[in-house]
Tab-separated table of C-alpha atoms and ligand atoms in Angstrom:
chain	number	residue	atom	x	y	z
A	1468	MET	CA	13.836	3.280	-2.439
A	1469	PRO	CA	16.336	1.974	0.164
A	1470	THR	CA	18.151	-1.224	-0.790
A	1471	THR	CA	16.488	-3.510	1.724
A	1472	VAL	CA	12.714	-3.386	1.751
A	1473	LEU	CA	11.705	-6.984	2.334
A	1474	TYR	CA	13.019	-8.545	5.534
A	1475	SER	CA	12.962	-12.280	6.132
A	1476	PRO	CA	11.727	-13.716	9.435
A	1477	ASP	CA	15.371	-14.357	10.383
A	1478	ASP	CA	16.290	-10.729	9.658
A	1479	VAL	CA	13.444	-9.601	11.890
A	1480	ARG	CA	14.473	-11.998	14.652
A	1481	ARG	CA	18.005	-10.594	14.568
A	1482	LEU	CA	16.765	-7.005	14.676
A	1483	LEU	CA	14.451	-7.767	17.575
A	1484	ALA	CA	17.235	-9.509	19.473
A	1485	SER	CA	19.506	-6.494	19.073
A	1486	GLY	CA	16.790	-4.126	20.288
A	1487	ASP	CA	17.147	-2.088	17.108
A	1488	ALA	CA	13.656	-2.578	15.703
A	1489	VAL	CA	10.081	-1.515	16.218
A	1490	VAL	CA	7.891	-4.218	14.721
A	1491	ILE	CA	4.460	-2.937	13.731
A	1492	ASP	CA	1.450	-5.214	13.278
A	1493	VAL	CA	-1.184	-3.547	11.088
A	1494	ARG	CA	-3.970	-6.064	11.681
A	1495	ASP	CA	-7.190	-5.422	13.609
A	1496	ARG	CA	-6.906	-5.260	17.360
A	1497	LYS	CA	-8.734	-8.553	17.844
A	1498	ASP	CA	-6.321	-10.397	15.534
A	1499	PHE	CA	-3.372	-8.781	17.277
A	1500	ASP	CA	-4.745	-9.743	20.680
A	1501	ALA	CA	-5.149	-13.352	19.565
A	1502	GLY	CA	-1.418	-13.643	18.857
A	1503	HIS	CA	1.343	-11.492	17.410
A	1504	ILE	CA	5.119	-11.408	17.005
A	1505	PRO	CA	6.730	-10.991	20.420
A	1506	GLY	CA	7.585	-7.341	20.984
A	1507	ALA	CA	5.314	-6.073	18.201
A	1508	VAL	CA	3.019	-3.083	18.591
A	1509	ASN	CA	-0.402	-2.779	16.982
A	1510	MET	CA	-1.333	0.028	14.585
A	1511	PRO	CA	-4.444	-0.804	12.525
A	1512	ASP	CA	-4.719	2.899	11.599
A	1513	ILE	CA	-2.039	2.210	8.992
A	1514	PHE	CA	-4.648	0.268	7.074
A	1515	THR	CA	-7.865	2.039	8.037
A	1516	TYR	CA	-6.925	5.719	7.774
A	1517	LEU	CA	-8.736	7.447	4.913
A	1518	ALA	CA	-6.529	10.181	3.500
A	1519	GLU	CA	-7.564	13.334	1.721
A	1520	THR	CA	-5.063	15.062	-0.510
A	1521	THR	CA	-6.154	18.646	0.056
A	1522	GLN	CA	-3.544	20.711	1.909
A	1523	ASP	CA	-5.443	20.244	5.157
A	1524	GLY	CA	-5.861	16.546	4.481
A	1525	LEU	CA	-2.153	16.043	3.902
A	1526	HIS	CA	-1.290	18.010	7.018
A	1527	MET	CA	-3.682	15.856	9.035
A	1528	LEU	CA	-2.176	12.666	7.592
A	1529	GLN	CA	1.344	13.799	8.438
A	1530	GLN	CA	0.537	14.901	11.973
A	1531	THR	CA	-1.593	11.866	12.761
A	1532	PHE	CA	1.048	9.357	11.769
A	1533	ALA	CA	4.006	11.298	13.136
A	1534	SER	CA	2.236	11.229	16.488
A	1535	LEU	CA	1.276	7.534	16.304
A	1536	PHE	CA	4.814	6.547	15.346
A	1537	ALA	CA	6.241	8.731	18.116
A	1538	ASP	CA	4.023	6.835	20.573
A	1539	TYR	CA	5.671	3.637	19.439
A	1540	GLY	CA	9.238	4.851	19.838
A	1541	LEU	CA	10.222	5.507	16.232
A	1542	ASP	CA	13.158	7.820	16.828
A	1543	GLY	CA	14.906	7.630	13.454
A	1544	LYS	CA	17.482	5.127	14.719
A	1545	LYS	CA	15.344	2.056	15.163
A	1546	THR	CA	14.341	0.132	12.052
A	1547	ALA	CA	10.575	-0.002	11.581
A	1548	ILE	CA	9.354	-3.372	10.299
A	1549	VAL	CA	5.727	-3.580	9.241
A	1550	TYR	CA	3.744	-6.766	8.840
A	1551	GLU	CA	0.275	-8.072	7.974
A	1552	ASP	CA	-1.114	-11.626	7.711
A	1553	ALA	CA	0.317	-12.386	4.269
A	1554	LEU	CA	1.118	-10.134	1.342
A	1555	HIS	CA	-2.038	-10.982	-0.595
A	1556	THR	CA	-4.666	-11.122	2.153
A	1557	ARG	CA	-5.018	-7.648	3.674
A	1558	TYR	CA	-4.896	-5.454	0.593
A	1559	GLY	CA	-1.232	-4.664	1.007
A	1560	ALA	CA	-1.654	-3.081	4.428
A	1561	SER	CA	1.980	-3.646	5.434
A	1562	CYS	CA	3.141	-1.998	2.213
A	1563	ARG	CA	0.903	0.954	3.050
A	1564	GLY	CA	2.776	1.230	6.359
A	1565	TYR	CA	6.082	1.040	4.536
A	1566	TRP	CA	4.985	3.709	2.089
A	1567	ILE	CA	3.560	6.053	4.754
A	1568	LEU	CA	6.819	5.865	6.703
A	1569	SER	CA	8.774	6.528	3.510
A	1570	TYR	CA	6.536	9.509	2.741
A	1571	LEU	CA	7.156	10.857	6.238
A	1572	GLY	CA	10.868	10.514	5.546
A	1573	TYR	CA	11.614	7.765	8.056
A	1574	PRO	CA	15.169	6.575	7.328
A	1575	ALA	CA	14.931	2.850	8.131
A	1576	VAL	CA	11.813	0.934	7.227
A	1577	GLY	CA	11.038	-2.514	5.891
A	1578	ILE	CA	8.299	-5.081	5.416
A	1579	LEU	CA	8.250	-8.593	6.817
A	1580	ASP	CA	8.388	-10.564	3.577
A	1581	GLY	CA	5.381	-12.878	3.475
A	1582	GLY	CA	3.945	-11.415	6.689
A	1583	LEU	CA	2.830	-13.461	9.638
A	1584	SER	CA	2.348	-16.426	7.353
A	1585	ALA	CA	6.106	-16.489	6.648
A	1586	TRP	CA	6.904	-15.907	10.313
A	1587	ARG	CA	4.821	-18.924	11.316
A	1588	ARG	CA	6.293	-21.105	8.575
A	1589	SER	CA	9.752	-20.283	9.819
A	1590	GLY	CA	8.793	-21.573	13.265
A	1591	GLY	CA	8.298	-18.107	14.725
A	1592	ALA	CA	6.410	-17.984	18.017
A	1593	LEU	CA	3.410	-15.766	18.725
A	1594	THR	CA	2.468	-14.121	21.981
A	1595	THR	CA	-0.532	-12.391	23.496
A	1596	GLU	CA	1.652	-10.250	25.756
A	1597	THR	CA	1.862	-6.564	24.917
A	1598	VAL	CA	4.716	-4.086	25.237
A	1599	THR	CA	4.554	-0.363	25.994
A	1600	PRO	CA	7.260	1.548	24.114
A	1601	ALA	CA	8.553	4.876	25.424
A	1602	ARG	CA	7.270	7.862	23.459
A	1603	THR	CA	9.895	9.631	21.421
A	1604	THR	CA	10.152	12.441	18.895
A	1605	PHE	CA	9.406	11.293	15.363
A	1606	PRO	CA	11.807	12.769	12.786
A	1607	LEU	CA	9.428	14.211	10.205
A	1608	HIS	CA	10.935	15.059	6.786
A	1609	ILE	CA	8.172	14.893	4.203
A	1610	ASN	CA	9.146	13.186	0.984
A	1611	ALA	CA	6.613	15.029	-1.176
A	1612	GLY	CA	7.769	13.324	-4.367
A	1613	LEU	CA	6.074	10.079	-3.329
A	1614	MET	CA	2.594	11.600	-3.044
A	1615	ALA	CA	0.162	12.474	-5.807
A	1616	THR	CA	-2.765	14.707	-4.903
A	1617	TYR	CA	-6.129	14.780	-6.622
A	1618	GLU	CA	-4.909	17.936	-8.372
A	1619	ASP	CA	-1.897	16.028	-9.692
A	1620	VAL	CA	-4.178	13.290	-10.982
A	1621	ARG	CA	-6.540	15.789	-12.565
A	1622	ALA	CA	-3.570	17.433	-14.299
A	1623	ALA	CA	-2.414	13.995	-15.493
A	1624	LEU	CA	-5.688	13.160	-17.250
A	1625	GLY	CA	-4.882	12.914	-20.925
A	1626	SER	CA	-1.235	13.759	-20.304
A	1627	PRO	CA	1.225	12.132	-22.694
A	1628	THR	CA	3.885	12.001	-19.983
A	1629	VAL	CA	2.151	10.889	-16.774
A	1630	ARG	CA	0.627	7.408	-16.637
A	1631	LEU	CA	-2.229	6.415	-14.337
A	1632	LEU	CA	-2.192	2.854	-13.042
A	1633	ASP	CA	-5.335	1.418	-11.471
A	1634	ASN	CA	-4.561	-1.759	-9.549
A	1635	ARG	CA	-7.923	-2.397	-7.914
A	1636	ASP	CA	-9.803	-5.659	-8.011
A	1637	ARG	CA	-11.531	-6.544	-11.254
A	1638	VAL	CA	-15.051	-5.580	-10.102
A	1639	GLU	CA	-13.890	-2.108	-9.155
A	1640	TRP	CA	-12.017	-1.605	-12.428
A	1641	LEU	CA	-15.097	-2.699	-14.360
A	1642	GLY	CA	-17.280	-0.295	-12.385
A	1643	GLU	CA	-19.385	-3.035	-10.803
A	1644	SER	CA	-18.336	-2.152	-7.252
A	1645	SER	CA	-17.169	1.118	-5.739
A	1646	SER	CA	-14.871	-0.406	-3.121
A	1647	PRO	CA	-13.713	-3.498	-1.261
A	1648	TYR	CA	-16.090	-2.457	1.564
A	1649	GLY	CA	-19.277	-2.855	-0.383
A	1650	VAL	CA	-20.637	-2.220	-3.822
A	1651	ASP	CA	-22.065	1.183	-2.885
A	1652	PHE	CA	-19.660	2.245	-0.153
A	1653	ALA	CA	-18.478	5.155	-2.302
A	1654	PRO	CA	-20.935	7.273	-4.306
A	1655	ARG	CA	-19.602	6.520	-7.799
A	1656	LYS	CA	-18.223	3.471	-9.565
A	1657	GLY	CA	-15.780	3.449	-12.444
A	1658	ARG	CA	-12.218	4.411	-13.310
A	1659	MET	CA	-10.104	7.456	-13.776
A	1660	PRO	CA	-10.208	8.289	-17.465
A	1661	GLY	CA	-7.268	6.872	-19.379
A	1662	ALA	CA	-5.911	4.716	-16.556
A	1663	VAL	CA	-4.459	1.324	-17.395
A	1664	TRP	CA	-5.176	-1.647	-15.179
A	1665	ILE	CA	-3.048	-4.335	-13.601
A	1666	GLU	CA	-4.812	-6.152	-10.799
A	1667	TRP	CA	-2.551	-6.028	-7.751
A	1668	TYR	CA	-2.566	-9.784	-7.178
A	1669	ASP	CA	-0.769	-10.280	-10.465
A	1670	PHE	CA	2.474	-8.840	-9.128
A	1671	MET	CA	2.600	-11.743	-6.675
A	1672	LYS	CA	2.816	-15.463	-6.965
A	1673	VAL	CA	0.884	-17.535	-4.457
A	1674	THR	CA	2.251	-20.960	-3.702
A	1675	ASP	CA	0.629	-23.151	-1.111
A	1676	ASN	CA	-1.235	-20.121	0.334
A	1677	HIS	CA	2.000	-18.162	0.634
A	1678	ALA	CA	2.387	-14.993	-1.446
A	1679	ALA	CA	5.656	-13.520	-2.643
A	1680	PHE	CA	6.392	-10.798	-5.165
A	1681	ARG	CA	7.272	-12.041	-8.625
A	1682	SER	CA	10.803	-11.617	-9.964
A	1683	ALA	CA	11.909	-8.220	-11.271
A	1684	ASP	CA	11.866	-9.578	-14.832
A	1685	GLU	CA	8.297	-10.841	-14.462
A	1686	ILE	CA	7.168	-7.554	-12.933
A	1687	ARG	CA	8.752	-5.514	-15.732
A	1688	ALA	CA	7.178	-7.801	-18.341
A	1689	LEU	CA	3.737	-7.471	-16.756
A	1690	ALA	CA	4.063	-3.686	-16.636
A	1691	ALA	CA	5.333	-3.606	-20.223
A	1692	SER	CA	2.222	-5.499	-21.311
A	1693	ARG	CA	0.323	-2.306	-20.367
A	1694	GLY	CA	2.894	-0.021	-21.911
A	1695	LEU	CA	4.547	0.942	-18.596
A	1696	ARG	CA	8.325	1.312	-18.586
A	1697	PRO	CA	10.739	1.689	-15.650
A	1698	ASP	CA	11.463	5.366	-16.333
A	1699	ASP	CA	7.794	6.346	-16.814
A	1700	ASP	CA	6.200	8.862	-14.476
A	1701	ILE	CA	3.473	6.700	-12.917
A	1702	ILE	CA	0.698	7.498	-10.451
A	1703	ILE	CA	-0.803	4.406	-8.827
A	1704	TYR	CA	-4.241	4.416	-7.255
A	1705	CYS	CA	-6.619	1.932	-5.659
A	1706	PHE	CA	-9.386	2.608	-3.124
A	1707	LYS	CA	-7.372	4.185	-0.322
A	1708	GLY	CA	-3.731	3.477	-1.010
A	1709	ALA	CA	-3.052	0.001	0.405
A	1710	ARG	CA	-3.110	-2.091	-2.761
A	1711	ALA	CA	-1.391	0.815	-4.513
A	1712	ALA	CA	1.416	0.570	-1.946
A	1713	ASN	CA	1.754	-3.159	-2.577
A	1714	THR	CA	2.158	-2.445	-6.289
A	1715	TYR	CA	4.503	0.433	-5.494
A	1716	VAL	CA	6.808	-2.002	-3.672
A	1717	ALA	CA	6.634	-4.478	-6.552
A	1718	LEU	CA	7.409	-1.876	-9.221
A	1719	ALA	CA	10.094	-0.096	-7.198
A	1720	SER	CA	11.841	-3.399	-6.555
A	1721	ALA	CA	11.826	-3.985	-10.318
A	1722	GLY	CA	13.587	-0.683	-11.015
A	1723	PHE	CA	10.670	1.721	-11.598
A	1724	SER	CA	11.961	4.992	-10.240
A	1725	ARG	CA	9.257	7.633	-10.796
A	1726	LEU	CA	6.346	6.292	-8.797
A	1727	ARG	CA	3.772	8.229	-6.838
A	1728	ILE	CA	0.719	7.024	-4.985
A	1729	TYR	CA	-2.530	8.926	-5.126
A	1730	MET	CA	-3.321	8.341	-1.471
A	1731	GLY	CA	-6.853	9.716	-1.627
A	1732	SER	CA	-7.513	7.201	-4.408
A	1733	TRP	CA	-11.037	6.182	-5.356
A	1734	ASN	CA	-12.367	7.002	-1.895
A	1735	GLU	CA	-11.577	10.683	-2.395
A	1736	TRP	CA	-12.003	10.915	-6.164
A	1737	SER	CA	-15.452	9.308	-6.272
A	1738	ARG	CA	-16.829	11.721	-3.658
A	1739	ASN	CA	-16.074	14.826	-5.701
A	1740	PRO	CA	-18.571	15.151	-8.553
A	1741	ALA	CA	-16.313	17.698	-10.259
A	1742	LEU	CA	-13.743	14.966	-10.942
A	1743	PRO	CA	-14.413	12.963	-14.114
A	1744	ILE	CA	-14.768	9.213	-14.224
A	1745	GLU	CA	-14.993	6.619	-16.949
A	1746	ASP	CA	-17.459	3.772	-16.566
A	1747	GLY	CA	-18.858	1.044	-18.740
A	1748	LEU	CA	-16.511	-1.243	-20.579
A	1749	PRO	CA	-12.886	-0.140	-20.267
A	1750	LYS	CA	-11.544	1.853	-23.163
A	1751	ALA	CA	-7.928	1.840	-21.997
A	1752	ALA	CA	-5.281	-0.757	-22.625
A	1753	ALA	CA	-6.179	-3.242	-19.935
A	1754	PRO	CA	-9.582	-4.805	-20.325
A	1755	TYR	CA	-10.922	-7.801	-18.511
A	1756	ARG	CA	-8.687	-10.838	-18.595
A	1757	GLU	CA	-8.251	-14.022	-16.644
A	1758	ARG	CA	-5.759	-13.900	-13.770
A	1759	GLN	CA	-2.374	-15.519	-14.392
A	1760	ALA	CA	-1.499	-18.685	-12.462
B	2212	LIG	O1	-6.334	-1.488	-0.904
B	2212	LIG	S1	-7.232	-0.395	-0.627
B	2212	LIG	O2	-6.577	0.707	-0.001
B	2212	LIG	O3	-7.890	0.012	-1.867
B	2212	LIG	S2	-8.572	-1.045	0.527
């Protein structure tokens, strides 16, 4: 993980002023049109794209995003800064952008810390004017070590060395809902057998409607409460990789160094009846509990 991941509004202002940044807004088009950071481009696909982790699926993911990022002028020299509304409100969509760019091997990428909420609080202006970047060639260098496929997850089931971390919302972990898009959006509800659970919100602290990641010590302590240590080989999953990316950023910033995201996540896993699930009351080390303040 590069040293700087979270950029303050002032950092982003400086980068924009120097012309060295492409600022990417991952919100829906209608939200973007209502007001966005001056100079930003809109790429909701970062949040909405449903990945499959077959060979074809990965190839499609790589080509789709390399092309979208090329459209927006990501040439390997400009720093890509991704933002959403606030870190806790759009399922970690900006972190998904950060992670996708890291997976594609982009050398300079960050997240606007606190999202648009932090930008506004810092007095940042919004605009409805749009920019049209010049298309470039995206430098694609796949960082395969960041990605877990469904085959990797299947091989990890019951493994003493690979840990599965489910960070979905409580109702999904408990098997009461299949997704954030509706109880029956996906065909099966439940968990991957043996996964431990830390709800993604718990890596953040929300003060006065503003979310920030907890300190590295707090993050390590929370992970340790589920038996996860910084040098563990951990695969994180959620429904389609956004919340998992938020947790990836939290854990990586706290020194966890062997993290992969299962990008297909529950959306892919639940659609393949050959892949086992666990439902009913959780048997693993993270049952229902009240959220921390
Ligand atoms: O966060 S999510 O990808 O599961 S919607």
